[in-house]
Coordinates of C-alpha atoms in Angstrom, one line a residue:
X878 CA -5.0 13.1 -25.7
X879 CA -8.5 12.5 -24.2
X880 CA -7.1 9.7 -22.2
X881 CA -5.0 12.0 -20.1
X882 CA -7.9 13.3 -18.1
X883 CA -9.5 9.9 -17.7
X884 CA -6.6 8.2 -16.0
X885 CA -7.3 6.8 -12.6
X886 CA -5.7 4.5 -10.0
X887 CA -8.0 2.0 -8.2
X888 CA -7.2 0.1 -5.1
X889 CA -8.7 -3.0 -3.6
X890 CA -7.8 -4.0 -0.1
X891 CA -8.5 -7.6 1.0
X892 CA -7.7 -9.8 3.9
X893 CA -4.9 -12.2 2.8
X894 CA -6.4 -15.2 4.6
X895 CA -10.1 -15.1 3.9
X896 CA -10.2 -12.5 1.1
X897 CA -12.8 -10.4 2.9
X898 CA -12.9 -6.6 2.1
X899 CA -11.3 -4.3 4.5
X900 CA -13.2 -1.0 4.7
X901 CA -12.6 2.5 6.1
X902 CA -8.8 2.4 5.5
X903 CA -7.4 5.7 4.5
X904 CA -4.8 6.0 1.7
X905 CA -3.0 9.1 0.6
X906 CA -2.0 9.8 -3.1
X907 CA 1.0 11.9 -3.9
X908 CA 2.1 12.8 -7.5
X909 CA 5.8 12.3 -7.2
X910 CA 7.0 12.9 -10.7
X911 CA 5.8 13.9 -14.2
X912 CA 6.8 12.4 -17.6
X913 CA 10.1 14.0 -18.7
X914 CA 9.0 14.0 -22.3
X915 CA 10.8 12.7 -25.4
X916 CA 14.6 12.5 -25.7
X917 CA 15.4 12.9 -22.0
X918 CA 17.8 10.6 -20.1
X919 CA 15.2 10.2 -17.3
X920 CA 11.7 8.9 -17.8
X921 CA 10.4 11.1 -15.0
X922 CA 11.1 14.4 -13.4
X923 CA 10.2 15.2 -9.8
X924 CA 7.2 17.5 -9.1
X925 CA 8.0 20.7 -7.2
X926 CA 7.0 19.0 -3.9
X927 CA 9.6 16.3 -4.3
X928 CA 12.2 18.3 -6.3
X929 CA 14.5 18.8 -3.2
X930 CA 14.2 15.2 -1.9
X931 CA 17.6 14.1 -3.2
X932 CA 16.3 10.6 -3.6
X933 CA 17.4 8.7 -6.8
X934 CA 14.5 7.3 -8.8
X935 CA 15.8 3.8 -8.8
X936 CA 13.0 1.5 -9.9
X937 CA 15.1 -1.6 -9.4
X938 CA 14.5 -1.0 -5.7
X939 CA 10.9 0.2 -6.0
X940 CA 9.8 -0.8 -2.5
X941 CA 12.8 0.9 -0.9
X942 CA 12.2 4.0 -3.1
X943 CA 8.5 4.1 -2.1
X944 CA 9.4 3.9 1.5
X945 CA 11.9 6.7 1.3
X946 CA 9.6 9.0 -0.7
X947 CA 6.8 8.3 1.8
X948 CA 9.1 9.2 4.7
X949 CA 10.0 12.4 2.9
X950 CA 6.3 13.3 2.2
X951 CA 5.4 12.6 5.8
X952 CA 8.3 14.6 7.2
X953 CA 7.5 17.6 5.0
X954 CA 3.8 17.2 5.4
X955 CA 3.2 17.4 1.7
X956 CA -0.3 17.8 0.4
X957 CA -2.0 14.6 -0.7
X958 CA -5.4 13.4 -2.0
X959 CA -6.9 11.2 0.7
X960 CA -9.6 8.5 0.3
X961 CA -11.0 5.7 2.4
X962 CA -11.8 2.2 1.2
X963 CA -15.5 1.5 0.8
X964 CA -17.4 -1.5 2.4
X965 CA -16.2 -3.4 -0.7
X966 CA -12.6 -2.6 0.2
X967 CA -12.2 -0.3 -2.8
X968 CA -11.3 3.2 -3.7
X969 CA -10.4 5.2 -6.8
X970 CA -8.4 8.3 -7.4
X971 CA -9.6 9.6 -10.7
X972 CA -9.0 12.4 -13.2
X973 CA -5.2 12.1 -12.8
X974 CA -2.6 13.4 -15.2
X975 CA 0.2 11.1 -16.4
X976 CA 3.0 10.7 -14.0
X977 CA 4.4 8.7 -11.1
X978 CA 2.3 8.3 -8.0
X979 CA 3.0 7.3 -4.4
X980 CA 0.3 5.6 -2.4
X981 CA 0.6 5.5 1.4
X982 CA -1.7 3.9 4.0
X983 CA -2.5 6.5 6.7
X984 CA -3.0 5.2 10.2
X985 CA -3.6 1.6 11.2
X986 CA -6.4 -1.0 11.0
X987 CA -7.0 -3.1 14.1
X988 CA -5.6 -6.5 13.6
X989 CA -3.4 -5.7 10.6
X990 CA 0.1 -4.4 9.9
X991 CA 0.0 -1.3 7.6
X992 CA 0.5 -1.9 3.9
X993 CA 3.9 -0.8 2.6
X994 CA 3.9 2.4 0.5
X995 CA 4.0 1.7 -3.2
X996 CA 4.5 3.5 -6.5
X997 CA 2.2 3.4 -9.6
X998 CA 2.9 5.0 -12.9
X999 CA 0.3 6.4 -15.2
X1000 CA 0.0 5.0 -17.8
X1001 CA 1.2 1.6 -16.4
X1002 CA 3.0 -0.8 -18.6
X1003 CA 1.3 -4.2 -18.4
X1004 CA 3.0 -7.6 -18.6
X1005 CA 1.7 -8.1 -22.1
X1006 CA 3.3 -4.8 -23.3
X1007 CA 0.1 -2.8 -23.4
X1008 CA -0.4 0.5 -21.5
X1009 CA -3.3 1.0 -19.1
X1010 CA -4.6 4.3 -17.9
X1011 CA -6.8 2.6 -15.2
X1012 CA -4.5 0.4 -13.2
X1013 CA -5.8 -1.4 -10.1
X1014 CA -3.6 -2.0 -7.1
X1015 CA -3.9 -4.7 -4.6
X1016 CA -1.8 -3.6 -1.6
X1017 CA -0.5 -6.5 0.5
X1018 CA -1.7 -6.2 4.0
X1019 CA -0.7 -8.7 6.7
X1020 CA -2.7 -9.9 9.6
X1021 CA -1.2 -9.5 13.0
X1022 CA -0.7 -12.8 14.7
X1023 CA -2.8 -12.7 17.9
X1024 CA -1.8 -15.3 20.4
X1025 CA -4.6 -17.7 21.2
X1026 CA -6.0 -17.2 24.7
X1027 CA -5.1 -20.3 26.8
X1028 CA -8.0 -22.7 27.3
X1029 CA -8.7 -23.2 31.0
X1030 CA -8.4 -27.0 30.8
X1031 CA -4.8 -26.7 29.5
X1032 CA -3.7 -24.4 32.3
X1033 CA -4.4 -27.0 35.0
X1034 CA -1.3 -29.0 36.0
X1035 CA -1.3 -32.6 34.6
X1036 CA -2.0 -35.1 37.4
X1037 CA 1.2 -37.0 38.2
X1038 CA 1.2 -40.7 38.1
X1039 CA 1.7 -40.9 41.9
X1040 CA -1.6 -39.2 42.5
X1041 CA -3.5 -41.4 40.2
X1042 CA -2.2 -44.9 41.1
X1043 CA -2.7 -46.5 44.5
X1044 CA 0.4 -47.1 46.5

């Protein structure tokens, strides 16, 4: 159908505390699997790149699955499409065929822990039962807790009672 060529995956990266956009973050997109077609036991079949990975497509443990696939892709240096988030914290991988995709953050952003790898299927089944060919992902990114620098006043020892009161 015409929809097949118009499928895309958008991504929006925002600070979890103040909702500000996080720009210049690189994400890699891997096509992990293709639709198996009608009548098959499996919904998806691995692409040639992932055919030898030996990882079961267990969607009950989607986060674990994404992490294992990302480790495999990194170890075997598989080809990926790379994009960086814009000043608005957004990017879009477009003109994608139907299938299962893995999205992995590349490198780190100062002050943040890397977002976990995640999977997106095209089309994506929405909560209301409809299918979307243009899903939008909001990767969870966590701020690193930076210890507050000590304020100079607090570092001075407290005067003891003996020094303050007259004998």
